[in-house]
């Protein structure tokens, strides 16, 4: 029987939440916060270490999550955009002594992504096949969560702008496989969007 792939889970949570007006990572979600919900979701993916990339509001956020068995990565260049968080995470992981077959990126403000879906992504992954497994949504978009084979680590480490990994997906489009999450791609960027999502989940 083939061993399960070694996958690092990276939660990207370095943004300043300017449109929200306050750190959206700390907004209530159920009995915790958005960032804690994403951490709990990731930690239930058995055997996969969890890394969290922080930038803006580093001190308050790191204090909020210090009790979880995760590794925090500080992105001092967070103002330059999402690409820098991906780059910092990949560099941190490749500089460590840990060896991974791939990295699965997810966002702290995607509370409808489930542990089962993350497990499904990993189950579809075959190491050393140059796979990219991206998430498809109802609107036909594809994006995060996204799982990259280790062959793309150098390319991901070179990212430095606010376009995230979209350019890597575009460059290697023939290697991209799509999974459907069963949810809408809801961006929680404003209070209105957050309140609507919270109401849909908890105030039915």
PDB file of C-alpha atoms in Angstrom:
ATOM      1  CA  UNK A   1       0.000   0.000   0.000  1.00  0.00           C
ATOM      2  CA  UNK A   2       1.339   3.408  -0.991  1.00  0.00           C
ATOM      3  CA  UNK A   3       2.102   5.808   1.829  1.00  0.00           C
ATOM      4  CA  UNK A   4      -0.066   8.894   2.102  1.00  0.00           C
ATOM      5  CA  UNK A   5       1.582  12.011   0.657  1.00  0.00           C
ATOM      6  CA  UNK A   6       3.303  14.401   3.038  1.00  0.00           C
ATOM      7  CA  UNK A   7       1.378  17.653   2.687  1.00  0.00           C
ATOM      8  CA  UNK A   8       1.924  20.940   4.527  1.00  0.00           C
ATOM      9  CA  UNK A   9      -1.211  23.012   5.147  1.00  0.00           C
ATOM     10  CA  UNK A  10      -0.648  26.762   4.981  1.00  0.00           C
ATOM     11  CA  UNK A  11      -3.307  29.232   6.137  1.00  0.00           C
ATOM     12  CA  UNK A  12      -2.805  32.684   4.611  1.00  0.00           C
ATOM     13  CA  UNK A  13      -3.913  35.319   7.132  1.00  0.00           C
ATOM     14  CA  UNK A  14      -1.544  38.274   6.755  1.00  0.00           C
ATOM     15  CA  UNK A  15      -3.881  40.918   5.323  1.00  0.00           C
ATOM     16  CA  UNK A  16      -4.952  44.127   7.039  1.00  0.00           C
ATOM     17  CA  UNK A  17      -8.717  43.792   6.345  1.00  0.00           C
ATOM     18  CA  UNK A  18      -8.965  47.465   5.339  1.00  0.00           C
ATOM     19  CA  UNK A  19     -12.443  47.137   3.828  1.00  0.00           C
ATOM     20  CA  UNK A  20     -13.702  45.359   6.934  1.00  0.00           C
ATOM     21  CA  UNK A  21     -12.571  48.131   9.265  1.00  0.00           C
ATOM     22  CA  UNK A  22     -11.047  45.769  11.835  1.00  0.00           C
ATOM     23  CA  UNK A  23      -9.068  42.487  11.683  1.00  0.00           C
ATOM     24  CA  UNK A  24     -11.475  40.055  10.031  1.00  0.00           C
ATOM     25  CA  UNK A  25      -9.392  37.141  11.280  1.00  0.00           C
ATOM     26  CA  UNK A  26     -10.791  37.891  14.741  1.00  0.00           C
ATOM     27  CA  UNK A  27     -14.445  38.161  13.753  1.00  0.00           C
ATOM     28  CA  UNK A  28     -16.671  35.685  15.625  1.00  0.00           C
ATOM     29  CA  UNK A  29     -17.481  32.439  13.855  1.00  0.00           C
ATOM     30  CA  UNK A  30     -19.507  30.000  15.903  1.00  0.00           C
ATOM     31  CA  UNK A  31     -17.809  29.573  19.253  1.00  0.00           C
ATOM     32  CA  UNK A  32     -14.454  30.999  18.136  1.00  0.00           C
ATOM     33  CA  UNK A  33     -13.071  33.337  15.434  1.00  0.00           C
ATOM     34  CA  UNK A  34     -12.552  33.075  11.689  1.00  0.00           C
ATOM     35  CA  UNK A  35      -8.849  32.363  12.027  1.00  0.00           C
ATOM     36  CA  UNK A  36      -9.387  29.798  14.788  1.00  0.00           C
ATOM     37  CA  UNK A  37     -12.088  28.108  12.727  1.00  0.00           C
ATOM     38  CA  UNK A  38      -9.698  27.767   9.798  1.00  0.00           C
ATOM     39  CA  UNK A  39      -6.986  26.395  12.095  1.00  0.00           C
ATOM     40  CA  UNK A  40      -9.344  23.829  13.623  1.00  0.00           C
ATOM     41  CA  UNK A  41     -10.482  22.787  10.144  1.00  0.00           C
ATOM     42  CA  UNK A  42      -6.879  22.303   9.021  1.00  0.00           C
ATOM     43  CA  UNK A  43      -5.757  20.504  12.180  1.00  0.00           C
ATOM     44  CA  UNK A  44      -8.392  17.817  11.636  1.00  0.00           C
ATOM     45  CA  UNK A  45      -6.611  16.790   8.435  1.00  0.00           C
ATOM     46  CA  UNK A  46      -4.782  13.932  10.114  1.00  0.00           C
ATOM     47  CA  UNK A  47      -1.016  14.004  10.132  1.00  0.00           C
ATOM     48  CA  UNK A  48      -0.592  17.229   8.159  1.00  0.00           C
ATOM     49  CA  UNK A  49       1.346  20.010   9.922  1.00  0.00           C
ATOM     50  CA  UNK A  50      -0.308  23.406   9.872  1.00  0.00           C
ATOM     51  CA  UNK A  51       1.462  26.708   9.229  1.00  0.00           C
ATOM     52  CA  UNK A  52      -0.203  30.120   9.581  1.00  0.00           C
ATOM     53  CA  UNK A  53       1.180  33.181   7.802  1.00  0.00           C
ATOM     54  CA  UNK A  54       0.570  36.429   9.695  1.00  0.00           C
ATOM     55  CA  UNK A  55       1.504  40.005   8.845  1.00  0.00           C
ATOM     56  CA  UNK A  56      -0.798  42.890   9.782  1.00  0.00           C
ATOM     57  CA  UNK A  57      -1.883  42.874  13.423  1.00  0.00           C
ATOM     58  CA  UNK A  58       0.743  40.215  14.092  1.00  0.00           C
ATOM     59  CA  UNK A  59       0.915  40.580  17.869  1.00  0.00           C
ATOM     60  CA  UNK A  60      -2.815  40.409  18.574  1.00  0.00           C
ATOM     61  CA  UNK A  61      -3.370  37.559  16.121  1.00  0.00           C
ATOM     62  CA  UNK A  62      -0.408  35.476  17.260  1.00  0.00           C
ATOM     63  CA  UNK A  63      -1.561  35.857  20.875  1.00  0.00           C
ATOM     64  CA  UNK A  64      -5.051  34.688  19.883  1.00  0.00           C
ATOM     65  CA  UNK A  65      -3.758  31.456  18.305  1.00  0.00           C
ATOM     66  CA  UNK A  66      -0.730  30.672  20.451  1.00  0.00           C
ATOM     67  CA  UNK A  67      -2.411  27.709  22.147  1.00  0.00           C
ATOM     68  CA  UNK A  68      -2.846  25.772  18.890  1.00  0.00           C
ATOM     69  CA  UNK A  69      -0.262  23.184  17.725  1.00  0.00           C
ATOM     70  CA  UNK A  70       0.715  25.186  14.661  1.00  0.00           C
ATOM     71  CA  UNK A  71       3.753  27.048  13.388  1.00  0.00           C
ATOM     72  CA  UNK A  72       3.394  30.776  12.782  1.00  0.00           C
ATOM     73  CA  UNK A  73       5.299  32.438   9.935  1.00  0.00           C
ATOM     74  CA  UNK A  74       5.680  36.222   9.973  1.00  0.00           C
ATOM     75  CA  UNK A  75       5.461  38.008   6.635  1.00  0.00           C
ATOM     76  CA  UNK A  76       7.132  41.392   7.093  1.00  0.00           C
ATOM     77  CA  UNK A  77       6.261  42.259   3.478  1.00  0.00           C
ATOM     78  CA  UNK A  78       2.519  41.687   3.885  1.00  0.00           C
ATOM     79  CA  UNK A  79       1.687  45.154   2.486  1.00  0.00           C
ATOM     80  CA  UNK A  80       2.950  44.006  -0.913  1.00  0.00           C
ATOM     81  CA  UNK A  81       0.198  41.421  -1.218  1.00  0.00           C
ATOM     82  CA  UNK A  82      -0.777  37.769  -1.068  1.00  0.00           C
ATOM     83  CA  UNK A  83       2.089  36.594  -3.255  1.00  0.00           C
ATOM     84  CA  UNK A  84       4.585  37.553  -0.550  1.00  0.00           C
ATOM     85  CA  UNK A  85       2.778  35.383   2.009  1.00  0.00           C
ATOM     86  CA  UNK A  86       2.940  32.387  -0.325  1.00  0.00           C
ATOM     87  CA  UNK A  87       6.618  33.101  -0.992  1.00  0.00           C
ATOM     88  CA  UNK A  88       7.475  33.430   2.716  1.00  0.00           C
ATOM     89  CA  UNK A  89       5.639  30.220   3.565  1.00  0.00           C
ATOM     90  CA  UNK A  90       7.369  28.185   0.855  1.00  0.00           C
ATOM     91  CA  UNK A  91      10.796  29.573   1.787  1.00  0.00           C
ATOM     92  CA  UNK A  92      10.202  28.812   5.466  1.00  0.00           C
ATOM     93  CA  UNK A  93       9.137  25.257   4.692  1.00  0.00           C
ATOM     94  CA  UNK A  94      11.929  24.526   2.199  1.00  0.00           C
ATOM     95  CA  UNK A  95      14.531  25.989   4.572  1.00  0.00           C
ATOM     96  CA  UNK A  96      13.358  23.627   7.311  1.00  0.00           C
ATOM     97  CA  UNK A  97      14.453  20.023   7.597  1.00  0.00           C
ATOM     98  CA  UNK A  98      10.936  18.847   6.814  1.00  0.00           C
ATOM     99  CA  UNK A  99      10.291  17.323   3.409  1.00  0.00           C
ATOM    100  CA  UNK A 100       6.881  17.630   1.802  1.00  0.00           C
ATOM    101  CA  UNK A 101       5.389  16.253  -1.384  1.00  0.00           C
ATOM    102  CA  UNK A 102       3.195  19.328  -1.693  1.00  0.00           C
ATOM    103  CA  UNK A 103       1.716  22.394  -0.024  1.00  0.00           C
ATOM    104  CA  UNK A 104      -2.008  23.049   0.363  1.00  0.00           C
ATOM    105  CA  UNK A 105      -2.873  26.741   0.671  1.00  0.00           C
ATOM    106  CA  UNK A 106      -6.113  27.986   2.210  1.00  0.00           C
ATOM    107  CA  UNK A 107      -7.425  31.350   3.370  1.00  0.00           C
ATOM    108  CA  UNK A 108      -8.440  32.361   6.880  1.00  0.00           C
ATOM    109  CA  UNK A 109     -11.669  33.887   5.559  1.00  0.00           C
ATOM    110  CA  UNK A 110     -13.106  30.793   3.843  1.00  0.00           C
ATOM    111  CA  UNK A 111     -15.182  29.372   6.715  1.00  0.00           C
ATOM    112  CA  UNK A 112     -17.320  27.164   4.484  1.00  0.00           C
ATOM    113  CA  UNK A 113     -14.343  25.034   3.439  1.00  0.00           C
ATOM    114  CA  UNK A 114     -14.518  21.771   5.388  1.00  0.00           C
ATOM    115  CA  UNK A 115     -11.976  19.292   6.684  1.00  0.00           C
ATOM    116  CA  UNK A 116     -13.549  16.614   4.498  1.00  0.00           C
ATOM    117  CA  UNK A 117     -12.962  18.729   1.419  1.00  0.00           C
ATOM    118  CA  UNK A 118      -9.294  19.274   2.319  1.00  0.00           C
ATOM    119  CA  UNK A 119      -8.945  15.523   2.817  1.00  0.00           C
ATOM    120  CA  UNK A 120     -10.564  14.978  -0.571  1.00  0.00           C
ATOM    121  CA  UNK A 121      -7.980  17.246  -2.199  1.00  0.00           C
ATOM    122  CA  UNK A 122      -5.122  15.319  -0.610  1.00  0.00           C
ATOM    123  CA  UNK A 123      -6.698  11.996  -1.595  1.00  0.00           C
ATOM    124  CA  UNK A 124      -6.640  13.122  -5.241  1.00  0.00           C
ATOM    125  CA  UNK A 125      -2.976  14.115  -5.020  1.00  0.00           C
ATOM    126  CA  UNK A 126      -0.259  11.887  -6.481  1.00  0.00           C
ATOM    127  CA  UNK A 127       3.289  12.929  -5.543  1.00  0.00           C
ATOM    128  CA  UNK A 128       5.878  13.648  -8.224  1.00  0.00           C
ATOM    129  CA  UNK A 129       3.288  14.054 -10.991  1.00  0.00           C
ATOM    130  CA  UNK A 130       3.525  17.867 -11.214  1.00  0.00           C
ATOM    131  CA  UNK A 131      -0.105  18.139 -10.130  1.00  0.00           C
ATOM    132  CA  UNK A 132      -1.903  21.317  -9.180  1.00  0.00           C
ATOM    133  CA  UNK A 133      -5.308  20.721  -7.601  1.00  0.00           C
ATOM    134  CA  UNK A 134      -7.446  23.856  -7.491  1.00  0.00           C
ATOM    135  CA  UNK A 135     -10.937  24.516  -6.199  1.00  0.00           C
ATOM    136  CA  UNK A 136     -13.802  25.281  -8.567  1.00  0.00           C
ATOM    137  CA  UNK A 137     -16.797  27.304  -7.426  1.00  0.00           C
ATOM    138  CA  UNK A 138     -20.342  27.840  -8.643  1.00  0.00           C
ATOM    139  CA  UNK A 139     -19.372  30.938 -10.579  1.00  0.00           C
ATOM    140  CA  UNK A 140     -16.840  29.007 -12.681  1.00  0.00           C
ATOM    141  CA  UNK A 141     -13.875  30.478 -10.839  1.00  0.00           C
ATOM    142  CA  UNK A 142     -10.965  28.355  -9.741  1.00  0.00           C
ATOM    143  CA  UNK A 143      -8.597  29.094  -6.909  1.00  0.00           C
ATOM    144  CA  UNK A 144      -7.951  28.559  -3.220  1.00  0.00           C
ATOM    145  CA  UNK A 145      -7.783  26.086  -1.551  1.00  0.00           C
ATOM    146  CA  UNK A 146      -5.112  24.930  -3.969  1.00  0.00           C
ATOM    147  CA  UNK A 147      -2.582  22.112  -3.647  1.00  0.00           C
ATOM    148  CA  UNK A 148       0.794  22.356  -5.379  1.00  0.00           C
ATOM    149  CA  UNK A 149       3.274  19.570  -6.031  1.00  0.00           C
ATOM    150  CA  UNK A 150       6.764  20.217  -4.656  1.00  0.00           C
ATOM    151  CA  UNK A 151       8.053  20.779  -8.201  1.00  0.00           C
ATOM    152  CA  UNK A 152       6.456  24.241  -8.058  1.00  0.00           C
ATOM    153  CA  UNK A 153       8.075  25.331  -4.793  1.00  0.00           C
ATOM    154  CA  UNK A 154      10.787  27.474  -6.433  1.00  0.00           C
ATOM    155  CA  UNK A 155       8.217  29.194  -8.623  1.00  0.00           C
ATOM    156  CA  UNK A 156       5.946  29.869  -5.653  1.00  0.00           C
ATOM    157  CA  UNK A 157       8.857  31.191  -3.615  1.00  0.00           C
ATOM    158  CA  UNK A 158       9.527  33.740  -6.370  1.00  0.00           C
ATOM    159  CA  UNK A 159       6.062  35.338  -6.067  1.00  0.00           C
ATOM    160  CA  UNK A 160       6.111  38.935  -4.857  1.00  0.00           C
ATOM    161  CA  UNK A 161       2.852  40.645  -5.786  1.00  0.00           C
ATOM    162  CA  UNK A 162      -0.817  40.667  -4.862  1.00  0.00           C
ATOM    163  CA  UNK A 163      -1.919  38.184  -7.513  1.00  0.00           C
ATOM    164  CA  UNK A 164      -1.176  35.191  -5.328  1.00  0.00           C
ATOM    165  CA  UNK A 165      -0.658  31.937  -7.163  1.00  0.00           C
ATOM    166  CA  UNK A 166      -2.921  32.790 -10.122  1.00  0.00           C
ATOM    167  CA  UNK A 167       0.026  33.295 -12.437  1.00  0.00           C
ATOM    168  CA  UNK A 168       1.380  29.844 -11.551  1.00  0.00           C
ATOM    169  CA  UNK A 169      -2.032  28.333 -12.266  1.00  0.00           C
ATOM    170  CA  UNK A 170      -2.131  30.156 -15.584  1.00  0.00           C
ATOM    171  CA  UNK A 171       1.401  29.164 -16.599  1.00  0.00           C
ATOM    172  CA  UNK A 172       0.763  25.478 -15.871  1.00  0.00           C
ATOM    173  CA  UNK A 173      -2.893  25.348 -16.882  1.00  0.00           C
ATOM    174  CA  UNK A 174      -2.491  21.917 -18.475  1.00  0.00           C
ATOM    175  CA  UNK A 175      -1.437  20.495 -15.100  1.00  0.00           C
ATOM    176  CA  UNK A 176      -4.337  21.975 -13.136  1.00  0.00           C
ATOM    177  CA  UNK A 177      -7.000  19.570 -11.920  1.00  0.00           C
ATOM    178  CA  UNK A 178     -10.282  20.900 -10.584  1.00  0.00           C
ATOM    179  CA  UNK A 179     -12.304  19.795  -7.583  1.00  0.00           C
ATOM    180  CA  UNK A 180     -15.676  21.256  -6.658  1.00  0.00           C
ATOM    181  CA  UNK A 181     -15.979  22.368  -3.047  1.00  0.00           C
ATOM    182  CA  UNK A 182     -19.776  22.421  -3.022  1.00  0.00           C
ATOM    183  CA  UNK A 183     -19.786  26.010  -1.746  1.00  0.00           C
ATOM    184  CA  UNK A 184     -19.793  29.487  -3.214  1.00  0.00           C
ATOM    185  CA  UNK A 185     -16.530  31.412  -3.305  1.00  0.00           C
ATOM    186  CA  UNK A 186     -17.567  33.900  -0.651  1.00  0.00           C
ATOM    187  CA  UNK A 187     -15.134  36.729   0.061  1.00  0.00           C
ATOM    188  CA  UNK A 188     -15.607  38.137   3.540  1.00  0.00           C
ATOM    189  CA  UNK A 189     -14.141  41.566   2.797  1.00  0.00           C
ATOM    190  CA  UNK A 190     -16.864  43.815   4.208  1.00  0.00           C
ATOM    191  CA  UNK A 191     -19.131  43.842   7.246  1.00  0.00           C
ATOM    192  CA  UNK A 192     -22.127  43.261   4.961  1.00  0.00           C
ATOM    193  CA  UNK A 193     -20.568  40.133   3.430  1.00  0.00           C
ATOM    194  CA  UNK A 194     -19.532  38.831   6.838  1.00  0.00           C
ATOM    195  CA  UNK A 195     -22.953  39.386   8.429  1.00  0.00           C
ATOM    196  CA  UNK A 196     -24.702  37.687   5.502  1.00  0.00           C
ATOM    197  CA  UNK A 197     -22.404  34.666   5.720  1.00  0.00           C
ATOM    198  CA  UNK A 198     -22.765  34.434   9.496  1.00  0.00           C
ATOM    199  CA  UNK A 199     -26.530  34.641   9.242  1.00  0.00           C
ATOM    200  CA  UNK A 200     -26.605  31.933   6.567  1.00  0.00           C
ATOM    201  CA  UNK A 201     -24.516  29.605   8.719  1.00  0.00           C
ATOM    202  CA  UNK A 202     -25.752  30.185  12.264  1.00  0.00           C
ATOM    203  CA  UNK A 203     -29.090  32.028  12.150  1.00  0.00           C
ATOM    204  CA  UNK A 204     -31.069  29.768   9.841  1.00  0.00           C
TER     205      UNK A 204
END
